[in-house]
Amino acid sequence: MVESLDESGSGDMKDSTKVQSWEEITQAMRTNLDTDVNLSEDKLVKLEDFVKHYRKEKLSLKHRQNQREVPPPIISGEWRELDEESKNLLMRKLQISQRNTWSSPLKRCLLSFAIFPENLIIKKRSLIYWWIGQGLVFQRGHKTAEQVGEEVYNELQKQGLIEPDDNDPSPLMNRCKMHPWIRYMLISVAEEAGFFYFKSKDRTPEDFRNCSLSSSRLHLIVGGEDSPQYTDLSVHEDVSMVFNVNQQYLSLPPHWLSNMKRLTVLQLGRWQHSPMHHIEVDDQKFLDALGVHNKHVKFLSLRGISRITTLPDSIVQLVSLEILDLRACHNLEKLPEDIASLKKLTHLDVSECYLIERMPKGTEKLSSLQVLKGFVIGTARKNPCRISALRKLTKLRRLSINIGRGAAMDEEFATLKDIASLCSLTISWGVTYLASQSNDAINQLLLPKQLEKLELIGMPVKSIPKWLNPHELKNLKKLYIIGGDLASWDHEQQNEQWSVEILRLKHLKNLSIGNKEDVLKKCPRLGYFERINCADNNIYWCKSWPVDKGS
């Protein structure tokens, strides 16, 4: 049996090997084991609990002076056949029958984690978008593909197959990671299922930590000390997915897309949680042929790639495109004028594209659009697509608006209330807006009564607007107010109560809202409260019961 941490830390080591890192612990699990044992789920759980406790103790000692290293776990001989038994345990946990192997969305989506490097944080939204592009999740009845993806993501959490980011205090689980041990098991299962294979059959434990998996359908762009591993991409006619794992400097040949006529997923942008993960191109000509030969592309991500100033006109020939992720393309100046040709587009994200000053006319004709992020409101001259036109988008569920330079607050903003399908709304005011607009203009906003999430960034008023009250927003569950001049939380009604379950207040230097008890009087259903850099002290507070998960 595995010894407890206290026993192994006593100094009476039965094994002279000193394991100094998690990677060496997992290596010991894999190799230093006996043979004649049937692994039970109970034993695996005990081992994982032990390792988690071991890691926690190591972290708690990390900042203490003059502390010796915590000794490694002493692993007895009953774990020799851990690899095969662990895979069987993973199969049983997912209730896989021999007749229906890897056919459900849950099982197929789990396999996709095999390509992500060990111990990196993955954004939930990027993950779900990739699942949609691969066709692993899709619309089911009245549920959109994204909603089905949310269900799969939540189920993976529930089963303990993915873990929350340790640095995220909120209960939303908008980013995740996979335990290295589960990832190790998963890679072998994914290979056996035909999802990926190792280029080298002489595998070592190091391969499982930093493996480059590929197949005839999937090609990974992997960076490193060696030369880029994508020089032969153009010769692979059967490739349907290209995924940039960690290459930060893309230097792709001009005609590399010409032969990829079966391509469905082109993920070149950032999927990592950290915005510090920089991606840059030396020349954007590699995009010129995009759309000419790639009629089956469903998902295109250029997120966070620098030095892309325009998109090729041929992009409107991507007649199957559903998700176009251009977030944080800081050099992008405009969108294609004929964007209305993308009839199947469900997600368009141009948020954090600060050089875009207008939305092209025809955006309102994207009748399949469910998510629109980064809609720019400028002057009437620069804004051929207006908010009032968005009423035509009957499937639009999430909308984020950036009120740009010289934007005029007029009756247009009252038409937001007419977007009947809208559930989530973000409004961001630019700093150039502050000096030129009044409280009266802000108060012209009218919001959809069915809103469930509202995020306000840089709101340039000191008093809470009249439309931001619990009587108008009875269905609101999530309220985020970030930055701006807000100094008062109170309306004339002193006994008003909000229905919000998640409240986040950040960087509001003038706002004092009181202690936790004061907040709970106004928000009796509150499950999570976050106050950062406000006039009051910082606080994270969460009920013991979980709140609804979501973005």
Coordinates of C-alpha atoms in Angstrom, one line a residue:
M1 CA 0.0 0.0 0.0
V2 CA 1.0 3.6 -0.5
E3 CA 2.3 5.3 2.7
S4 CA 0.7 8.4 4.1
L5 CA 2.6 11.7 3.7
D6 CA 3.4 11.8 7.4
E7 CA 4.9 8.4 7.3
S8 CA 7.0 9.0 4.2
G9 CA 8.1 12.4 5.6
S10 CA 9.5 10.8 8.7
G11 CA 12.8 10.2 7.1
D12 CA 12.5 6.4 7.2
M13 CA 12.7 6.0 3.4
K14 CA 12.2 2.5 2.0
D15 CA 13.2 3.6 -1.4
S16 CA 16.5 5.5 -2.0
T17 CA 15.1 7.3 -5.1
K18 CA 14.3 10.9 -4.4
V19 CA 11.4 12.2 -6.5
Q20 CA 11.6 15.9 -6.7
S21 CA 8.8 16.8 -9.1
W22 CA 5.3 15.8 -10.2
E23 CA 6.7 14.5 -13.5
E24 CA 9.0 12.2 -11.6
I25 CA 6.2 11.0 -9.3
T26 CA 4.1 10.0 -12.3
Q27 CA 7.2 8.3 -13.9
A28 CA 7.6 6.3 -10.7
M29 CA 3.9 5.3 -10.9
R30 CA 4.4 4.0 -14.4
T31 CA 7.6 2.1 -14.0
N32 CA 8.5 1.1 -10.5
L33 CA 5.6 -1.3 -10.0
D34 CA 4.8 -5.0 -9.5
T35 CA 2.9 -7.2 -12.0
D36 CA 0.4 -9.5 -10.4
V37 CA -2.3 -7.1 -9.3
N38 CA -5.8 -6.2 -10.5
L39 CA -6.1 -2.4 -10.1
S40 CA -9.3 -1.3 -8.5
E41 CA -10.9 2.1 -8.8
D42 CA -10.6 2.5 -5.0
K43 CA -6.8 2.1 -5.2
L44 CA -6.5 4.6 -8.0
V45 CA -8.6 7.2 -6.1
K46 CA -6.4 6.6 -3.0
L47 CA -3.3 7.1 -5.1
E48 CA -4.6 10.3 -6.7
D49 CA -5.7 11.7 -3.4
F50 CA -2.3 10.9 -1.9
V51 CA -0.5 12.7 -4.8
K52 CA -2.8 15.8 -4.5
H53 CA -2.1 15.9 -0.8
Y54 CA 1.6 15.6 -1.5
R55 CA 1.5 18.5 -3.9
K56 CA -0.5 20.6 -1.5
E57 CA 2.0 20.0 1.3
K58 CA 4.9 20.8 -1.1
L59 CA 3.3 24.1 -2.0
S60 CA 2.7 25.0 1.6
L61 CA 6.4 24.5 2.4
K62 CA 7.6 26.3 -0.7
H63 CA 7.8 29.7 1.0
R64 CA 9.2 28.5 4.3
Q65 CA 12.9 29.1 5.1
N66 CA 15.3 26.3 5.9
Q67 CA 12.8 23.5 5.2
R68 CA 14.1 20.3 3.7
E69 CA 12.4 18.8 0.6
V70 CA 9.3 16.7 1.3
P71 CA 10.3 13.1 0.6
P72 CA 8.8 11.3 -2.3
P73 CA 5.9 8.9 -2.0
I74 CA 7.0 5.3 -1.5
I75 CA 5.1 3.3 -4.1
S76 CA 4.8 -0.4 -3.4
G77 CA 4.8 -3.2 -6.0
E78 CA 1.0 -3.5 -6.4
W79 CA 0.8 -1.0 -9.3
R80 CA 2.8 -2.7 -12.0
E81 CA -0.1 -3.0 -14.6
L82 CA -1.2 0.5 -13.9
D83 CA -1.2 1.6 -17.6
E84 CA -3.6 -1.0 -18.9
E85 CA -5.8 -1.1 -15.8
S86 CA -6.0 2.7 -15.8
K87 CA -7.3 2.8 -19.3
N88 CA -9.9 0.2 -18.4
L89 CA -10.9 2.3 -15.4
L90 CA -11.3 5.3 -17.7
M91 CA -13.5 3.2 -20.0
R92 CA -15.6 2.1 -17.1
K93 CA -15.9 5.6 -15.7
L94 CA -17.3 6.8 -19.1
Q95 CA -19.6 3.7 -19.3
I96 CA -18.3 2.7 -22.7
S97 CA -19.8 -0.4 -24.2
Q98 CA -18.0 -2.4 -26.9
R99 CA -20.8 -1.8 -29.3
N100 CA -20.9 2.0 -28.9
T101 CA -17.2 2.9 -28.4
W102 CA -16.5 6.6 -28.4
S103 CA -19.7 7.6 -30.1
S104 CA -21.2 10.0 -27.6
P105 CA -20.2 13.7 -27.6
L106 CA -18.8 13.3 -24.1
K107 CA -16.4 10.6 -25.0
R108 CA -15.3 12.1 -28.3
C109 CA -14.7 15.6 -26.7
L110 CA -12.7 14.0 -24.0
L111 CA -10.3 12.5 -26.6
S112 CA -9.6 16.0 -28.0
F113 CA -7.8 16.9 -24.8
A114 CA -5.0 14.6 -25.8
I115 CA -3.4 17.2 -28.1
F116 CA -3.0 19.9 -25.4
P117 CA 0.4 20.2 -23.7
E118 CA 0.6 19.1 -20.1
N119 CA -0.4 21.4 -17.2
L120 CA -1.6 24.3 -19.4
I121 CA -4.8 26.3 -18.8
I122 CA -7.4 26.0 -21.5
K123 CA -10.2 28.5 -22.1
K124 CA -13.6 26.9 -22.1
R125 CA -15.0 29.0 -24.9
S126 CA -12.0 28.2 -27.2
L127 CA -12.5 24.5 -26.4
I128 CA -16.2 24.5 -27.2
Y129 CA -15.6 26.4 -30.5
W130 CA -13.0 23.7 -31.5
W131 CA -15.5 20.9 -30.6
I132 CA -18.1 22.6 -32.9
G133 CA -15.6 22.9 -35.7
Q134 CA -14.7 19.3 -35.5
G135 CA -18.3 18.3 -35.5
L136 CA -18.0 16.7 -32.0
V137 CA -21.0 18.7 -30.8
F138 CA -23.8 20.0 -32.9
Q139 CA -27.3 21.4 -32.6
R140 CA -29.7 19.0 -30.9
G141 CA -33.4 20.0 -30.9
H142 CA -33.8 23.4 -29.4
K143 CA -30.3 23.4 -28.0
T144 CA -27.6 25.1 -30.0
A145 CA -24.2 23.4 -30.6
E146 CA -22.7 25.8 -28.0
Q147 CA -25.2 24.8 -25.4
V148 CA -24.6 21.1 -26.1
G149 CA -20.9 21.9 -25.7
E150 CA -21.6 23.6 -22.3
E151 CA -23.3 20.4 -21.2
V152 CA -20.4 18.2 -22.2
Y153 CA -17.9 20.6 -20.5
N154 CA -19.9 20.6 -17.3
E155 CA -20.2 16.8 -17.3
L156 CA -16.4 16.4 -17.7
Q157 CA -16.1 18.6 -14.6
K158 CA -18.7 16.6 -12.7
Q159 CA -16.8 13.3 -13.5
G160 CA -13.5 14.8 -12.4
L161 CA -11.9 14.4 -15.8
I162 CA -11.0 18.1 -16.0
E163 CA -10.1 20.5 -13.1
P164 CA -10.6 24.2 -12.5
D165 CA -7.8 26.7 -12.8
D166 CA -6.2 26.9 -9.3
N167 CA -5.8 30.7 -9.7
D168 CA -9.5 31.4 -10.5
P169 CA -11.5 31.9 -7.3
S170 CA -14.9 32.0 -9.1
P171 CA -17.2 29.0 -9.4
L172 CA -17.8 29.5 -13.1
M173 CA -14.9 27.2 -14.3
N174 CA -14.4 29.2 -17.5
R175 CA -11.0 27.8 -17.8
C176 CA -9.7 24.4 -17.0
K177 CA -6.8 22.0 -17.0
M178 CA -6.4 18.2 -17.1
H179 CA -4.6 16.2 -14.4
P180 CA -1.3 14.9 -15.9
W181 CA -2.2 11.3 -14.9
I182 CA -5.6 11.4 -16.7
R183 CA -3.9 13.0 -19.7
Y184 CA -1.3 10.2 -19.8
M185 CA -4.1 7.6 -19.8
L186 CA -6.1 9.5 -22.4
I187 CA -3.3 9.7 -24.9
S188 CA -3.0 5.9 -25.2
V189 CA -6.8 5.5 -25.4
A190 CA -7.0 8.3 -28.1
E191 CA -4.3 6.5 -30.1
E192 CA -6.1 3.2 -29.9
A193 CA -9.4 4.8 -30.9
G194 CA -7.7 6.2 -34.1
F195 CA -8.0 9.8 -33.1
F196 CA -4.2 10.4 -33.1
Y197 CA -1.0 8.5 -33.4
F198 CA 2.6 9.0 -32.4
K199 CA 5.0 9.7 -35.2
S200 CA 7.5 7.5 -33.4
K201 CA 6.5 4.1 -32.1
D202 CA 9.4 3.9 -29.7
R203 CA 7.6 5.9 -27.0
T204 CA 9.1 7.0 -23.7
P205 CA 7.4 8.6 -20.7
E206 CA 8.8 11.9 -22.0
D207 CA 6.7 11.4 -25.2
F208 CA 3.5 11.4 -23.1
R209 CA 4.4 14.7 -21.5
N210 CA 5.5 16.6 -24.6
C211 CA 4.1 14.5 -27.4
S212 CA 3.3 15.6 -30.9
L213 CA 0.3 13.6 -32.0
S214 CA -0.9 13.6 -35.6
S215 CA -2.9 11.7 -38.1
S216 CA -3.9 11.8 -41.7
R217 CA -6.7 14.1 -40.7
L218 CA -5.1 16.3 -38.0
H219 CA -1.9 18.3 -38.4
L220 CA -0.4 20.0 -35.3
I221 CA 1.8 23.1 -35.6
V222 CA 4.3 22.6 -32.8
G223 CA 7.0 25.1 -31.9
G224 CA 10.3 24.4 -30.3
E225 CA 14.0 24.7 -30.7
D226 CA 14.0 22.9 -34.0
S227 CA 12.8 24.3 -37.3
P228 CA 9.0 24.7 -37.7
Q229 CA 7.2 21.3 -38.3
Y230 CA 4.7 22.5 -40.8
T231 CA 6.8 22.9 -44.0
D232 CA 5.1 20.0 -45.6
L233 CA 1.5 21.0 -44.8
S234 CA 0.5 21.7 -48.3
V235 CA 1.1 18.2 -49.5
H236 CA -1.5 16.7 -47.1
E237 CA -4.7 16.6 -49.2
D238 CA -6.6 14.6 -46.5
V239 CA -6.0 17.0 -43.7
S240 CA -9.2 18.3 -42.2
M241 CA -7.8 20.0 -39.1
V242 CA -4.8 22.2 -38.5
F243 CA -4.1 23.2 -34.9
N244 CA -1.4 25.6 -33.7
V245 CA -0.3 24.0 -30.4
N246 CA 2.4 26.5 -29.4
Q247 CA 4.1 28.1 -32.4
Q248 CA 4.5 31.8 -31.7
Y249 CA 6.0 32.9 -35.0
L250 CA 4.1 31.7 -38.1
S251 CA 5.9 31.7 -41.4
L252 CA 3.6 29.8 -43.7
P253 CA 4.1 29.5 -47.5
P254 CA 1.8 31.5 -49.7
H255 CA -0.1 28.6 -51.3
W256 CA -0.1 26.2 -48.4
L257 CA -4.0 26.1 -48.3
S258 CA -4.4 25.3 -52.0
N259 CA -4.5 21.5 -51.6
M260 CA -6.4 21.4 -48.4
K261 CA -9.8 20.9 -50.0
R262 CA -11.2 18.9 -47.0
L263 CA -10.2 21.3 -44.3
T264 CA -12.9 22.0 -41.7
V265 CA -10.9 23.5 -38.8
L266 CA -8.1 26.1 -39.1
Q267 CA -7.0 27.0 -35.5
L268 CA -4.0 29.2 -35.9
G269 CA -4.7 31.6 -33.1
R270 CA -4.3 31.6 -29.4
W271 CA -6.3 29.0 -27.4
Q272 CA -4.2 29.5 -24.2
H273 CA -5.8 31.4 -21.3
S274 CA -3.0 33.9 -20.9
P275 CA -3.1 36.9 -23.2
M276 CA 0.7 37.1 -22.8
H277 CA 0.9 34.2 -25.3
H278 CA 2.0 36.2 -28.3
I279 CA 1.6 35.0 -31.9
E280 CA 2.9 36.9 -34.9
V281 CA 3.1 36.5 -38.6
D282 CA 5.9 37.8 -40.8
D283 CA 3.7 38.0 -43.8
Q284 CA -0.1 37.6 -44.1
K285 CA 0.0 36.4 -47.8
F286 CA -0.5 32.9 -46.5
L287 CA -4.2 33.8 -46.1
D288 CA -4.7 35.1 -49.6
A289 CA -6.1 31.8 -51.0
L290 CA -8.3 31.2 -48.0
G291 CA -11.8 30.3 -49.2
V292 CA -10.9 29.7 -52.8
H293 CA -10.4 26.0 -52.2
N294 CA -11.6 25.5 -48.7
K295 CA -15.4 25.3 -49.0
H296 CA -15.8 23.0 -45.9
V297 CA -14.1 25.2 -43.2
K298 CA -16.4 25.5 -40.3
F299 CA -14.1 27.1 -37.7
L300 CA -11.4 29.7 -38.4
S301 CA -9.4 31.2 -35.5
L302 CA -6.8 33.9 -35.9
R303 CA -7.2 35.0 -32.3
G304 CA -4.4 37.1 -30.9
I305 CA -2.3 37.1 -34.1
S306 CA -0.3 40.3 -34.6
R307 CA 0.4 41.9 -38.0
I308 CA -2.8 40.9 -39.8
T309 CA -4.2 44.2 -41.0
T310 CA -6.9 42.9 -43.4
L311 CA -8.7 39.7 -44.3
P312 CA -8.6 38.5 -47.9
D313 CA -11.8 39.2 -49.9
S314 CA -11.9 35.5 -50.7
I315 CA -12.8 34.8 -47.1
V316 CA -16.5 35.4 -48.0
Q317 CA -16.3 32.2 -50.1
L318 CA -16.1 30.1 -46.9
V319 CA -19.7 29.2 -47.4
S320 CA -19.6 26.6 -44.5
L321 CA -18.0 28.9 -42.0
E322 CA -19.8 28.9 -38.6
I323 CA -17.2 30.4 -36.2
L324 CA -14.9 33.3 -37.1
D325 CA -12.7 34.1 -34.1
L326 CA -10.6 37.3 -34.6
R327 CA -10.4 38.4 -31.0
A328 CA -7.4 40.5 -30.1
C329 CA -6.1 40.8 -33.7
H330 CA -4.8 44.3 -32.7
N331 CA -3.6 45.3 -36.2
L332 CA -6.8 44.3 -37.9
E333 CA -8.4 47.5 -39.4
K334 CA -11.6 46.3 -41.1
L335 CA -13.8 43.4 -42.0
P336 CA -14.8 42.3 -45.5
E337 CA -17.5 44.4 -47.0
D338 CA -19.4 41.4 -48.4
I339 CA -19.6 39.7 -45.0
A340 CA -23.3 39.0 -45.6
S341 CA -22.2 36.1 -47.8
L342 CA -21.3 34.0 -44.8
K343 CA -24.9 32.7 -44.4
K344 CA -24.0 30.0 -41.9
L345 CA -22.0 32.1 -39.6
T346 CA -23.2 31.6 -35.9
H347 CA -20.2 33.3 -34.0
L348 CA -18.3 36.4 -35.0
D349 CA -15.8 37.8 -32.5
V350 CA -13.9 41.0 -33.2
S351 CA -13.6 42.2 -29.6
E352 CA -10.3 43.8 -28.7
C353 CA -9.7 44.7 -32.4
Y354 CA -9.2 48.4 -31.5
L355 CA -8.4 49.6 -35.0
I356 CA -11.8 48.6 -36.4
E357 CA -14.0 51.7 -36.5
R358 CA -17.1 50.4 -38.2
M359 CA -19.1 47.3 -38.9
P360 CA -19.7 46.6 -42.5
K361 CA -23.2 47.0 -43.9
G362 CA -24.7 43.5 -44.2
T363 CA -23.8 42.4 -40.7
E364 CA -27.5 42.5 -40.0
K365 CA -28.1 40.0 -42.8
L366 CA -26.2 37.2 -41.0
S367 CA -29.4 35.5 -40.1
S368 CA -27.7 32.5 -38.3
L369 CA -25.7 34.7 -36.0
Q370 CA -26.0 33.7 -32.3
V371 CA -22.9 35.5 -30.9
L372 CA -21.6 38.9 -32.0
K373 CA -18.7 40.3 -30.0
G374 CA -17.0 43.6 -30.6
F375 CA -19.8 45.4 -32.5
V376 CA -18.5 49.0 -32.9
I377 CA -20.6 52.1 -32.6
G378 CA -18.9 55.1 -34.1
T379 CA -20.2 58.2 -35.9
A380 CA -23.2 57.8 -38.3
R381 CA -20.8 58.4 -41.2
K382 CA -18.5 55.6 -40.1
N383 CA -21.2 53.2 -38.9
P384 CA -23.2 51.9 -41.9
C385 CA -24.6 49.0 -39.7
R386 CA -26.6 50.4 -36.8
I387 CA -27.9 48.9 -33.6
S388 CA -31.5 49.1 -34.8
A389 CA -30.6 46.7 -37.7
L390 CA -29.7 44.0 -35.2
R391 CA -33.4 43.4 -34.5
K392 CA -33.4 41.3 -37.6
L393 CA -31.0 38.8 -35.9
T394 CA -33.7 36.7 -34.3
K395 CA -31.1 34.0 -33.1
L396 CA -28.7 36.5 -31.4
R397 CA -28.1 35.4 -27.8
R398 CA -24.8 37.2 -26.9
L399 CA -23.8 40.7 -27.9
S400 CA -20.9 42.9 -26.9
I401 CA -20.8 46.6 -28.0
N402 CA -17.9 48.9 -28.0
I403 CA -18.9 52.6 -28.0
G404 CA -16.1 54.2 -29.9
R405 CA -14.6 57.6 -30.7
G406 CA -17.2 60.2 -31.5
A407 CA -20.2 57.9 -31.0
A408 CA -23.5 59.7 -30.5
M409 CA -25.9 58.3 -27.9
D410 CA -29.3 58.8 -29.5
E411 CA -32.6 56.9 -29.8
E412 CA -30.7 54.1 -31.5
F413 CA -29.8 52.7 -28.1
A414 CA -33.4 52.3 -27.1
T415 CA -33.7 49.7 -29.8
L416 CA -31.6 47.2 -27.8
K417 CA -34.7 46.2 -25.9
D418 CA -36.2 44.9 -29.2
I419 CA -33.5 42.1 -29.7
A420 CA -35.9 39.5 -28.3
S421 CA -33.5 36.6 -28.2
L422 CA -30.7 38.4 -26.4
C423 CA -29.6 36.8 -23.1
S424 CA -26.1 38.3 -22.5
L425 CA -25.0 41.9 -23.2
T426 CA -21.7 43.7 -22.7
I427 CA -21.3 47.4 -23.2
S428 CA -17.9 49.0 -23.2
W429 CA -17.3 52.8 -23.3
G430 CA -14.0 54.1 -24.7
V431 CA -12.0 56.7 -22.8
T432 CA -12.5 59.2 -25.6
Y433 CA -16.2 59.0 -24.9
L434 CA -16.0 60.4 -21.3
A435 CA -15.5 64.1 -22.0
S436 CA -18.2 64.5 -24.6
Q437 CA -21.3 62.7 -23.3
S438 CA -23.8 63.4 -20.4
N439 CA -25.8 61.4 -18.0
D440 CA -28.9 62.2 -20.0
A441 CA -27.4 60.3 -23.0
I442 CA -26.5 57.3 -21.0
N443 CA -30.0 57.2 -19.6
Q444 CA -31.5 56.7 -23.1
L445 CA -30.4 53.1 -23.0
L446 CA -33.2 50.6 -22.8
L447 CA -32.3 46.9 -22.2
P448 CA -34.1 43.7 -23.0
K449 CA -36.1 42.6 -20.0
Q450 CA -35.1 38.9 -20.6
L451 CA -31.3 39.6 -20.0
E452 CA -29.6 37.0 -17.8
K453 CA -26.1 38.5 -17.9
L454 CA -25.0 42.2 -18.1
E455 CA -21.4 43.5 -18.2
L456 CA -20.7 47.2 -18.1
I457 CA -17.1 48.4 -18.7
G458 CA -16.0 52.0 -18.2
M459 CA -19.4 53.4 -17.6
P460 CA -18.9 57.2 -17.5
V461 CA -21.6 58.1 -14.9
K462 CA -21.4 58.6 -11.1
S463 CA -25.0 57.7 -10.3
I464 CA -26.5 54.4 -11.2
P465 CA -28.6 54.8 -14.4
K466 CA -32.3 54.4 -14.2
W467 CA -32.4 51.4 -16.5
L468 CA -30.0 49.5 -14.2
N469 CA -32.5 48.4 -11.6
P470 CA -34.0 45.1 -10.4
H471 CA -37.6 46.0 -11.5
E472 CA -36.5 46.3 -15.1
L473 CA -34.1 43.4 -15.1
K474 CA -36.0 40.7 -13.2
N475 CA -34.3 37.8 -14.9
L476 CA -30.7 39.1 -14.4
K477 CA -28.4 36.4 -12.8
K478 CA -25.0 37.8 -13.5
L479 CA -24.0 41.5 -13.2
Y480 CA -20.4 42.7 -13.8
I481 CA -19.4 46.4 -13.5
I482 CA -15.8 47.0 -14.4
G483 CA -14.1 50.4 -14.3
G484 CA -15.7 53.8 -14.8
D485 CA -16.9 56.6 -12.5
L486 CA -19.8 54.9 -10.6
A487 CA -20.0 56.2 -7.1
S488 CA -23.5 55.3 -5.9
W489 CA -25.3 52.0 -6.0
D490 CA -28.7 53.2 -4.7
H491 CA -31.9 54.2 -6.6
E492 CA -34.7 56.2 -5.0
Q493 CA -36.2 52.9 -3.9
Q494 CA -34.4 51.9 -0.7
N495 CA -35.8 48.4 -0.4
E496 CA -35.1 47.1 -3.9
Q497 CA -33.7 43.6 -4.2
W498 CA -31.8 42.1 -7.1
S499 CA -32.2 38.6 -8.4
V500 CA -28.5 38.3 -9.3
E501 CA -26.6 35.2 -8.3
I502 CA -23.1 36.4 -9.4
L503 CA -21.9 40.0 -8.7
R504 CA -18.5 41.3 -9.8
L505 CA -17.4 44.9 -9.1
K506 CA -13.8 45.8 -10.2
H507 CA -11.7 49.0 -10.5
L508 CA -14.5 51.3 -9.2
K509 CA -12.4 53.7 -7.1
N510 CA -15.4 55.9 -6.1
L511 CA -17.8 53.1 -5.2
S512 CA -18.5 52.0 -1.6
I513 CA -21.1 49.3 -1.4
G514 CA -20.7 48.1 2.2
N515 CA -19.8 44.8 3.7
K516 CA -21.1 41.3 2.8
E517 CA -24.3 41.7 4.9
D518 CA -25.1 45.0 3.1
V519 CA -24.7 43.3 -0.2
L520 CA -26.9 40.3 0.7
K521 CA -29.7 42.6 1.7
K522 CA -29.8 43.9 -1.8
C523 CA -29.0 40.6 -3.5
P524 CA -30.5 37.8 -1.3
R525 CA -29.9 35.1 -4.0
L526 CA -26.2 35.9 -4.3
G527 CA -24.0 32.9 -4.6
Y528 CA -20.7 34.6 -5.6
F529 CA -19.5 38.1 -4.8
E530 CA -16.2 39.7 -6.1
R531 CA -15.1 43.2 -5.2
I532 CA -11.6 44.3 -6.4
N533 CA -10.0 47.7 -6.3
C534 CA -13.1 49.6 -5.2
A535 CA -13.4 52.1 -2.3
D536 CA -14.2 49.2 0.1
N537 CA -11.7 46.4 0.8
N538 CA -11.2 43.6 -1.7
I539 CA -13.4 40.5 -1.2
Y540 CA -14.1 37.1 -2.7
W541 CA -17.1 35.4 -1.3
C542 CA -18.8 32.3 -2.4
K543 CA -21.6 30.2 -0.9
S544 CA -20.9 26.6 -0.2
W545 CA -23.4 25.5 -2.8
P546 CA -22.4 25.9 -6.5
V547 CA -24.0 28.6 -8.6
D548 CA -25.1 28.1 -12.2
K549 CA -22.0 27.8 -14.4
G550 CA -21.6 29.8 -17.5
S551 CA -19.7 32.6 -19.2

